[in-house]
Each structure stands twice: as C-alpha cells, then as structure tokens.
JSON list of C-alpha atoms in Angstrom, two decimals:
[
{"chain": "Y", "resi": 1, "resn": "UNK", "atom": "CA", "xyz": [-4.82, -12.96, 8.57]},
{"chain": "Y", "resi": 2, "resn": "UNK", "atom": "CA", "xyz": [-1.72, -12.72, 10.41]},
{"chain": "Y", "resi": 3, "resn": "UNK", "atom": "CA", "xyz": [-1.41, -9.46, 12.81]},
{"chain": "Y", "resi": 4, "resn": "UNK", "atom": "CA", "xyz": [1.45, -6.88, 11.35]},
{"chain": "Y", "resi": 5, "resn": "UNK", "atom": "CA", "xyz": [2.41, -3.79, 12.02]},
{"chain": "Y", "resi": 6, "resn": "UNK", "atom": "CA", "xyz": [4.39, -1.30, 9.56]},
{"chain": "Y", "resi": 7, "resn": "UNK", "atom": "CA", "xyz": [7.19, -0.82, 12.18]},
{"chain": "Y", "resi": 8, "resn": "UNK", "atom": "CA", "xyz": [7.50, -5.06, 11.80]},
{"chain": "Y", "resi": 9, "resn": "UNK", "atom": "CA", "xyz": [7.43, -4.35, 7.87]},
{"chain": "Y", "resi": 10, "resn": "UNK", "atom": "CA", "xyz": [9.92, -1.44, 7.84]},
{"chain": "Y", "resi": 11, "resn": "UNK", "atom": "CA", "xyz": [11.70, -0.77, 10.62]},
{"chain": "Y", "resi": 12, "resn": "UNK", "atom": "CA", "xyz": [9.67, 2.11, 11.96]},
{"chain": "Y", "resi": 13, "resn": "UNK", "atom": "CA", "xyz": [6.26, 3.47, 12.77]},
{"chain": "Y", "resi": 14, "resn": "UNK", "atom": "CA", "xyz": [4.69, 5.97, 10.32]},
{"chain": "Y", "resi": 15, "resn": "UNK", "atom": "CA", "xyz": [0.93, 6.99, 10.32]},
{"chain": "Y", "resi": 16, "resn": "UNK", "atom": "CA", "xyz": [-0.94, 6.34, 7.42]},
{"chain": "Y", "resi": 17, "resn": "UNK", "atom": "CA", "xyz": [-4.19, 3.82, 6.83]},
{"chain": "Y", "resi": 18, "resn": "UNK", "atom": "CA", "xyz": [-4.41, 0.44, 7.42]},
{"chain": "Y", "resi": 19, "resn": "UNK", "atom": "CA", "xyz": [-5.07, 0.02, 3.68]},
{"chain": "Y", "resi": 20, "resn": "UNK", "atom": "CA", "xyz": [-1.48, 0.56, 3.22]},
{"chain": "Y", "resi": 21, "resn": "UNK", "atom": "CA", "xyz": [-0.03, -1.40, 5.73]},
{"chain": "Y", "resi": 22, "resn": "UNK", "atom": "CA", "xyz": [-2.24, -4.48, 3.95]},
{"chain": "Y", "resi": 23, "resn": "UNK", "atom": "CA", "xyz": [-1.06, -3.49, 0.78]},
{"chain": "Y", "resi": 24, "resn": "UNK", "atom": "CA", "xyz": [2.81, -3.51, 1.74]},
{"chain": "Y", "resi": 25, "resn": "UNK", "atom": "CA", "xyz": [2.54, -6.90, 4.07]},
{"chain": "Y", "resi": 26, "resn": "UNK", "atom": "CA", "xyz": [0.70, -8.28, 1.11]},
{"chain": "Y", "resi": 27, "resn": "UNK", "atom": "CA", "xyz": [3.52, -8.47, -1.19]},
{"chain": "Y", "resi": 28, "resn": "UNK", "atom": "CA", "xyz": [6.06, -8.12, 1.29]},
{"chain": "Y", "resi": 29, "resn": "UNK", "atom": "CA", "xyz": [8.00, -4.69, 1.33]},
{"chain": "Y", "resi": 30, "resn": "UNK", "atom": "CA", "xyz": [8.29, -1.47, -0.05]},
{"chain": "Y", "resi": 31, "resn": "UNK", "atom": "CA", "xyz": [10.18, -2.95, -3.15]},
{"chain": "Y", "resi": 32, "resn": "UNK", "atom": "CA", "xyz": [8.03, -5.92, -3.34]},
{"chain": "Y", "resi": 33, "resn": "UNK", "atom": "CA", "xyz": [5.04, -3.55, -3.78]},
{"chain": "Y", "resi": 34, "resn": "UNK", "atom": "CA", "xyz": [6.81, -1.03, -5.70]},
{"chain": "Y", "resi": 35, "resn": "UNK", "atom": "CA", "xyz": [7.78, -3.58, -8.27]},
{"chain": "Y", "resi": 36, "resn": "UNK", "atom": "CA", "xyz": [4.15, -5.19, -8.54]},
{"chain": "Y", "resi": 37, "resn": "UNK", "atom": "CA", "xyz": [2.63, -2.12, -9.35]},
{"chain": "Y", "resi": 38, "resn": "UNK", "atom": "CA", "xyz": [5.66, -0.42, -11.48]},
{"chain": "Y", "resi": 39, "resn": "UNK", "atom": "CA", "xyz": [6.56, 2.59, -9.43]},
{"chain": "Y", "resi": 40, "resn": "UNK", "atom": "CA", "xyz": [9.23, 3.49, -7.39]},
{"chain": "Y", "resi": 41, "resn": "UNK", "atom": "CA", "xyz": [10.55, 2.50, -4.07]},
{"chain": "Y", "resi": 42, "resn": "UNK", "atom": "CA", "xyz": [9.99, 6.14, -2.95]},
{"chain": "Y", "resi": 43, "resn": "UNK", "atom": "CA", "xyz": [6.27, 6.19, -4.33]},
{"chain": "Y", "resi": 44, "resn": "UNK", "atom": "CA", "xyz": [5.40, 3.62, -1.94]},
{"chain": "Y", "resi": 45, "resn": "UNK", "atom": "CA", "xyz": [7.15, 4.89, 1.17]},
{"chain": "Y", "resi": 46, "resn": "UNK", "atom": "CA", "xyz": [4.80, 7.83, 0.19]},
{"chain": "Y", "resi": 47, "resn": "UNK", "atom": "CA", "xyz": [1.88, 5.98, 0.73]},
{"chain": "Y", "resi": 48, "resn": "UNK", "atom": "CA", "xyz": [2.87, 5.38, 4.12]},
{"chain": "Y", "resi": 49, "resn": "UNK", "atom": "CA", "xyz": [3.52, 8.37, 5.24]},
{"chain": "Y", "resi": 50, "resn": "UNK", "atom": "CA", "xyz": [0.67, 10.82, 6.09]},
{"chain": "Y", "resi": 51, "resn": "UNK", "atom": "CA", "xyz": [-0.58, 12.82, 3.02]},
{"chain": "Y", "resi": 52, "resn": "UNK", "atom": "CA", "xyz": [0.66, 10.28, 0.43]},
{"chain": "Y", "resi": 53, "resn": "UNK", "atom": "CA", "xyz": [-1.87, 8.71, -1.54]},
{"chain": "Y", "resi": 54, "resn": "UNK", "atom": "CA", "xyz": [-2.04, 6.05, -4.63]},
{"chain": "Y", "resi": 55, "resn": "UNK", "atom": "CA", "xyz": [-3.67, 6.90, -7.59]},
{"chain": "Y", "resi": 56, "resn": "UNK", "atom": "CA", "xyz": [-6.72, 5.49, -9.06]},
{"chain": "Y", "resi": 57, "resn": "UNK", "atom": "CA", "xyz": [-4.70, 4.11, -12.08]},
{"chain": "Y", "resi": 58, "resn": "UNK", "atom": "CA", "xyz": [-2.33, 2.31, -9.71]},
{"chain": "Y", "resi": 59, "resn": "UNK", "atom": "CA", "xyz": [-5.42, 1.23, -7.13]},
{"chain": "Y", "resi": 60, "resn": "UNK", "atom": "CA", "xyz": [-6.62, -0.15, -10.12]},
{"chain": "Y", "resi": 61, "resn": "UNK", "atom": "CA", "xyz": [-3.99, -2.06, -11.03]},
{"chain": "Y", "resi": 62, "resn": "UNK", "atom": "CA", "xyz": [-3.43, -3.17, -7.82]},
{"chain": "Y", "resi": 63, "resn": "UNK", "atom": "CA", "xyz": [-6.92, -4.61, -7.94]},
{"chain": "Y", "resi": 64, "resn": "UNK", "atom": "CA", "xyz": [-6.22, -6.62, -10.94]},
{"chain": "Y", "resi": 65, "resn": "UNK", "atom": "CA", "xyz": [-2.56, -7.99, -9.87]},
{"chain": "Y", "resi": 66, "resn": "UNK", "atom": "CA", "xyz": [-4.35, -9.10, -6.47]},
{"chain": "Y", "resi": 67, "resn": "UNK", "atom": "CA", "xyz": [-7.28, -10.50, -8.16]},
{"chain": "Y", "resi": 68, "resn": "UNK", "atom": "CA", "xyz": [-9.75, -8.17, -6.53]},
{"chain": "Y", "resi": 69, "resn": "UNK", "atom": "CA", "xyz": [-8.22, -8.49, -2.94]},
{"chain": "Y", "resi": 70, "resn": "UNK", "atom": "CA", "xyz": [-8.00, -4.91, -2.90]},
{"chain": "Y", "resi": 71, "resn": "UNK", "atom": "CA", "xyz": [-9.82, -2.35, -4.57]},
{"chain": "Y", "resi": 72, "resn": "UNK", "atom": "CA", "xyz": [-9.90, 1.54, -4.91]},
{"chain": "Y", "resi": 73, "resn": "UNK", "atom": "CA", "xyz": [-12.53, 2.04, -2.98]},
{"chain": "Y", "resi": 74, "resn": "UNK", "atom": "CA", "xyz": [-10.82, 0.57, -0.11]},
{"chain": "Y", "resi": 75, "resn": "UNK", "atom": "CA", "xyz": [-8.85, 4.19, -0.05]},
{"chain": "Y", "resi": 76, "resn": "UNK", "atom": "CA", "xyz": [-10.77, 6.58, 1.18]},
{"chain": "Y", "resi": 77, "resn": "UNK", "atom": "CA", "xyz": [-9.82, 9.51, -0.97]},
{"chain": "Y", "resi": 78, "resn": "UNK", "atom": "CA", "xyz": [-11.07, 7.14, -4.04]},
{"chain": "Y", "resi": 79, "resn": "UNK", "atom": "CA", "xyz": [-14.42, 6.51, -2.56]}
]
C-alpha cells in the first residue's frame, strides 16, 4: 500500500486514527467516502477530526461495501 497522509488527501493535517485516513484514501475523499457509505460530507470530516467517531451501523456497512477490507473492530471505540 501506497504511503498517504491526510494533509495529501485534504489539504491539511488533522489528528485522528490511522483507520480513518485508510478509510478516506480508500475511496478517495471526503465525498467519495461520504457517498459510499450514505452520509454527509460533514459526517466524514468528523471522523477526522479528534473526537469524531463512525458508528457501528456505518462500520458495518463499510465492511460490506469494501468486502471485509475494513471492519468495526478496526475502530477502537467498537472493539
């Protein structure tokens, strides 16, 4: 896997786990991902930031769209 960073996904640094930095370069960008998993935009960016967190509906789904590449456990608030 390619080395990323969020700054090279979005312009700017913002702490947050590497989980969601995966997440985002795997489908692209913030709309990308936000349109994968039907949420908004602004749901995503609030991964990123520190504090936001996705849901275990949404890590689930993201689990199925990816075909198991990620899965809620790989959060750490769902483990």
């Amino acid at each position: 896997m390619p080395e990323f960073s969020l700054k090279s996904l979005i312009g700017y640094e913002l702490e947050c786990e590497r989980i969601y930095i995966e997440v985002l370069a795997h489908f692209g960008n913030q709309n990308l991902t936000a349109k994968a998993l039907g949420v908004s935009q602004f749901t995503v960016h609030t991964w990123l930031k520190s504090g936001g967190r996705i849901s275990l509906s949404k890590a689930e789904k993201l689990e199925q769209i990816t075909g198991g590449r990620f899965h809620p456990s790989d959060f750490s608030h769902l483990k």
